[in-house]
Amino acid sequence: MARVRLSVAERREELLRAAVEQIEVRGVSAVRIADVASVLGVSNALVLYHFSSKEKLVAAAFAYAAEADLAHLRKLMGRRTTAVRRLRAAVRWYAPSGQAKGWRLWIEGWAASLRDPALREVAGDLDQQWKAELAEVIEEGAATGEFECDDPMSVAWRLTALLDGLALQMTSYGGPLSRATTLRWTEEALARELGLQRSALTG
């Protein structure tokens, strides 16, 4: 059966989706251009036409995955409800389950960033965008009097640091904590940062 001819943008997105899947399965160090080409039934040359090296393909794949996550976060942050409800929705979505493929991808990315300046720049920029989205809603909630917060960006840093650390523990060590525990801890941390009781997050 003949393959449907894709536009340049469609082909690029197809390659990025395949690269994300292969990184999750094989890891950054082991994944090859040939793995991405094989899963799609295309040639190595086609992959290299769109991404001139494995390093550029990997960096673009991480950016692609992160932009999808950012789009979802922005959707949560844009809901017409209180800042507290939006923040709770964000931390519950972000909280690790222990088996989430997305977290395996990001842990691979963090490790690879130590050796790859291009990937480090991509990951760092996207991480700052995450924190900025959270900080903006925290600032909004403080301005409307839902809670008190003098330094929204510091709160965003502390919350993401907690969630990232839990994700590393849950994903790398086989999930020694239950999802219920991680959710309780993250909600308790959010409540403390906002000067609220945890019960206020469900009100």
Short mmCIF file of C-alpha atoms in Angstrom, two decimals:
data_model
loop_
_atom_site.label_atom_id
_atom_site.label_comp_id
_atom_site.label_asym_id
_atom_site.label_seq_id
_atom_site.Cartn_x
_atom_site.Cartn_y
_atom_site.Cartn_z
CA MET A 1 0.00 0.00 0.00
CA ALA A 2 1.48 3.32 -1.07
CA ARG A 3 2.34 5.83 1.66
CA VAL A 4 0.40 9.06 1.67
CA ARG A 5 2.56 11.97 0.60
CA LEU A 6 2.97 14.34 3.52
CA SER A 7 3.79 18.02 3.53
CA VAL A 8 7.13 19.10 4.99
CA ALA A 9 5.44 20.18 8.23
CA GLU A 10 3.45 16.94 8.50
CA ARG A 11 6.54 14.81 7.83
CA ARG A 12 8.55 16.73 10.39
CA GLU A 13 5.85 16.23 13.02
CA GLU A 14 5.65 12.52 12.21
CA LEU A 15 9.41 12.21 12.68
CA LEU A 16 9.30 14.11 15.96
CA ARG A 17 6.52 11.91 17.36
CA ALA A 18 8.50 8.81 16.41
CA ALA A 19 11.67 10.24 17.95
CA VAL A 20 9.87 10.95 21.23
CA GLU A 21 8.57 7.37 21.33
CA GLN A 22 12.00 5.91 20.59
CA ILE A 23 13.71 8.08 23.22
CA GLU A 24 11.17 6.88 25.80
CA VAL A 25 11.84 3.25 24.86
CA ARG A 26 15.60 3.28 24.23
CA GLY A 27 16.95 6.36 26.00
CA VAL A 28 18.84 9.28 24.51
CA SER A 29 22.25 7.60 24.39
CA ALA A 30 21.01 4.44 22.67
CA VAL A 31 18.49 5.84 20.21
CA ARG A 32 19.68 6.04 16.60
CA ILE A 33 18.52 7.77 13.45
CA ALA A 34 17.92 4.27 12.10
CA ASP A 35 15.47 3.49 14.92
CA VAL A 36 13.31 6.48 14.05
CA ALA A 37 13.48 5.70 10.33
CA SER A 38 12.66 2.03 10.85
CA VAL A 39 9.54 2.58 12.93
CA LEU A 40 8.12 4.80 10.17
CA GLY A 41 9.36 2.70 7.27
CA VAL A 42 11.42 5.53 5.79
CA SER A 43 15.11 5.93 4.98
CA ASN A 44 17.80 7.31 7.26
CA ALA A 45 18.43 9.93 4.58
CA LEU A 46 14.89 11.25 4.93
CA VAL A 47 15.33 11.74 8.67
CA LEU A 48 18.66 13.48 8.10
CA TYR A 49 17.08 15.69 5.44
CA HIS A 50 14.82 17.18 8.11
CA PHE A 51 17.29 16.97 11.01
CA SER A 52 20.93 17.02 9.99
CA SER A 53 22.17 15.08 13.05
CA LYS A 54 20.96 12.90 15.88
CA GLU A 55 21.67 15.73 18.33
CA LYS A 56 19.40 18.13 16.42
CA LEU A 57 16.68 15.49 16.16
CA VAL A 58 16.81 14.80 19.91
CA ALA A 59 16.72 18.49 20.82
CA ALA A 60 13.79 19.08 18.48
CA ALA A 61 11.96 16.03 19.87
CA PHE A 62 12.28 17.34 23.43
CA ALA A 63 11.07 20.78 22.34
CA TYR A 64 8.12 19.16 20.55
CA ALA A 65 7.11 17.14 23.62
CA ALA A 66 7.55 20.09 25.96
CA GLU A 67 5.53 22.45 23.78
CA ALA A 68 2.65 19.96 23.87
CA ASP A 69 2.87 19.87 27.67
CA LEU A 70 3.07 23.66 27.82
CA ALA A 71 -0.01 23.95 25.64
CA HIS A 72 -1.91 21.72 28.06
CA LEU A 73 -0.66 23.70 31.05
CA ARG A 74 -1.76 26.95 29.42
CA LYS A 75 -5.18 25.43 28.81
CA LEU A 76 -5.46 24.59 32.51
CA MET A 77 -4.20 28.03 33.51
CA GLY A 78 -6.66 29.72 31.16
CA ARG A 79 -9.79 28.22 32.69
CA ARG A 80 -12.45 30.62 33.97
CA THR A 81 -12.19 29.70 37.61
CA THR A 82 -10.24 30.73 40.69
CA ALA A 83 -6.45 30.83 40.73
CA VAL A 84 -6.46 28.22 43.51
CA ARG A 85 -8.48 25.77 41.42
CA ARG A 86 -6.23 26.32 38.40
CA LEU A 87 -3.07 25.80 40.44
CA ARG A 88 -4.47 22.65 42.02
CA ALA A 89 -5.36 21.30 38.56
CA ALA A 90 -1.85 22.06 37.34
CA VAL A 91 -0.01 20.32 40.21
CA ARG A 92 -2.33 17.30 40.06
CA TRP A 93 -1.70 16.94 36.34
CA TYR A 94 2.05 17.49 36.74
CA ALA A 95 2.39 15.12 39.70
CA PRO A 96 4.15 11.87 38.75
CA SER A 97 2.37 8.53 38.73
CA GLY A 98 5.53 6.40 38.63
CA GLN A 99 4.89 4.87 35.21
CA ALA A 100 4.27 7.94 33.07
CA LYS A 101 6.20 7.81 29.81
CA GLY A 102 6.46 11.58 29.79
CA TRP A 103 8.54 11.55 32.96
CA ARG A 104 10.91 8.94 31.55
CA LEU A 105 11.43 11.24 28.59
CA TRP A 106 12.28 14.23 30.80
CA ILE A 107 14.62 12.32 33.08
CA GLU A 108 16.47 11.19 29.96
CA GLY A 109 16.57 14.80 28.83
CA TRP A 110 17.95 16.09 32.12
CA ALA A 111 20.76 13.53 32.00
CA ALA A 112 21.59 14.20 28.36
CA SER A 113 21.60 17.97 28.95
CA LEU A 114 24.70 17.58 31.09
CA ARG A 115 26.66 16.69 27.94
CA ASP A 116 24.67 18.42 25.18
CA PRO A 117 24.69 22.26 25.22
CA ALA A 118 21.94 22.51 22.57
CA LEU A 119 19.61 20.26 24.52
CA ARG A 120 20.48 22.06 27.76
CA GLU A 121 19.45 25.36 26.19
CA VAL A 122 16.15 23.92 24.93
CA ALA A 123 15.32 22.25 28.24
CA GLY A 124 16.29 25.33 30.26
CA ASP A 125 14.15 27.67 28.18
CA LEU A 126 11.11 25.41 28.39
CA ASP A 127 11.58 24.96 32.13
CA GLN A 128 11.54 28.74 32.59
CA GLN A 129 8.32 28.95 30.59
CA TRP A 130 6.71 26.39 32.93
CA LYS A 131 7.67 28.41 35.98
CA ALA A 132 6.49 31.64 34.38
CA GLU A 133 3.04 30.17 33.69
CA LEU A 134 2.65 29.08 37.31
CA ALA A 135 4.02 32.36 38.67
CA GLU A 136 1.57 34.37 36.57
CA VAL A 137 -1.45 32.59 38.07
CA ILE A 138 0.00 32.81 41.59
CA GLU A 139 0.47 36.55 41.08
CA GLU A 140 -3.10 36.85 39.81
CA GLY A 141 -4.48 35.01 42.86
CA ALA A 142 -2.51 37.22 45.22
CA ALA A 143 -3.72 40.36 43.44
CA THR A 144 -7.38 39.35 43.75
CA GLY A 145 -7.00 38.48 47.43
CA GLU A 146 -7.47 34.70 47.18
CA PHE A 147 -4.25 34.25 49.14
CA GLU A 148 -1.10 36.13 50.05
CA CYS A 149 2.17 35.73 48.18
CA ASP A 150 5.02 38.23 47.98
CA ASP A 151 7.22 36.26 45.57
CA PRO A 152 5.23 34.18 43.01
CA MET A 153 8.31 33.12 41.03
CA SER A 154 10.00 31.65 44.11
CA VAL A 155 6.84 29.67 44.86
CA ALA A 156 6.80 28.38 41.28
CA TRP A 157 10.45 27.32 41.63
CA ARG A 158 9.80 25.46 44.89
CA LEU A 159 6.70 23.69 43.59
CA THR A 160 8.36 22.52 40.38
CA ALA A 161 11.46 21.42 42.31
CA LEU A 162 9.28 19.26 44.56
CA LEU A 163 7.38 17.76 41.64
CA ASP A 164 10.55 17.11 39.63
CA GLY A 165 12.18 15.43 42.62
CA LEU A 166 9.17 13.20 43.23
CA ALA A 167 9.09 12.31 39.54
CA LEU A 168 12.73 11.21 39.69
CA GLN A 169 12.03 9.02 42.71
CA MET A 170 8.84 7.53 41.30
CA THR A 171 10.11 6.89 37.80
CA SER A 172 13.71 5.84 38.45
CA TYR A 173 13.03 3.63 41.47
CA GLY A 174 9.87 1.85 40.41
CA GLY A 175 7.31 3.97 42.22
CA PRO A 176 8.02 3.41 45.94
CA LEU A 177 5.28 5.94 46.74
CA SER A 178 1.63 5.72 45.81
CA ARG A 179 0.10 8.34 43.55
CA ALA A 180 -2.24 9.24 46.41
CA THR A 181 0.77 10.06 48.57
CA THR A 182 2.45 12.22 45.95
CA LEU A 183 -0.80 14.09 45.34
CA ARG A 184 -1.28 14.68 49.07
CA TRP A 185 2.26 15.97 49.48
CA THR A 186 2.04 18.29 46.48
CA GLU A 187 -1.33 19.68 47.55
CA GLU A 188 -0.04 20.19 51.09
CA ALA A 189 3.00 22.01 49.69
CA LEU A 190 0.81 24.19 47.47
CA ALA A 191 -1.48 25.03 50.40
CA ARG A 192 1.49 25.97 52.62
CA GLU A 193 2.97 28.19 49.93
CA LEU A 194 -0.32 30.03 49.58
CA GLY A 195 -0.98 30.25 53.33
CA LEU A 196 -4.10 28.08 53.04
CA GLN A 197 -5.45 24.90 54.57
CA ARG A 198 -5.32 21.92 52.23
CA SER A 199 -9.13 21.73 52.44
CA ALA A 200 -9.25 25.11 50.70
CA LEU A 201 -7.91 23.48 47.53
CA THR A 202 -11.08 21.44 47.16
CA GLY A 203 -13.49 24.19 48.09
#
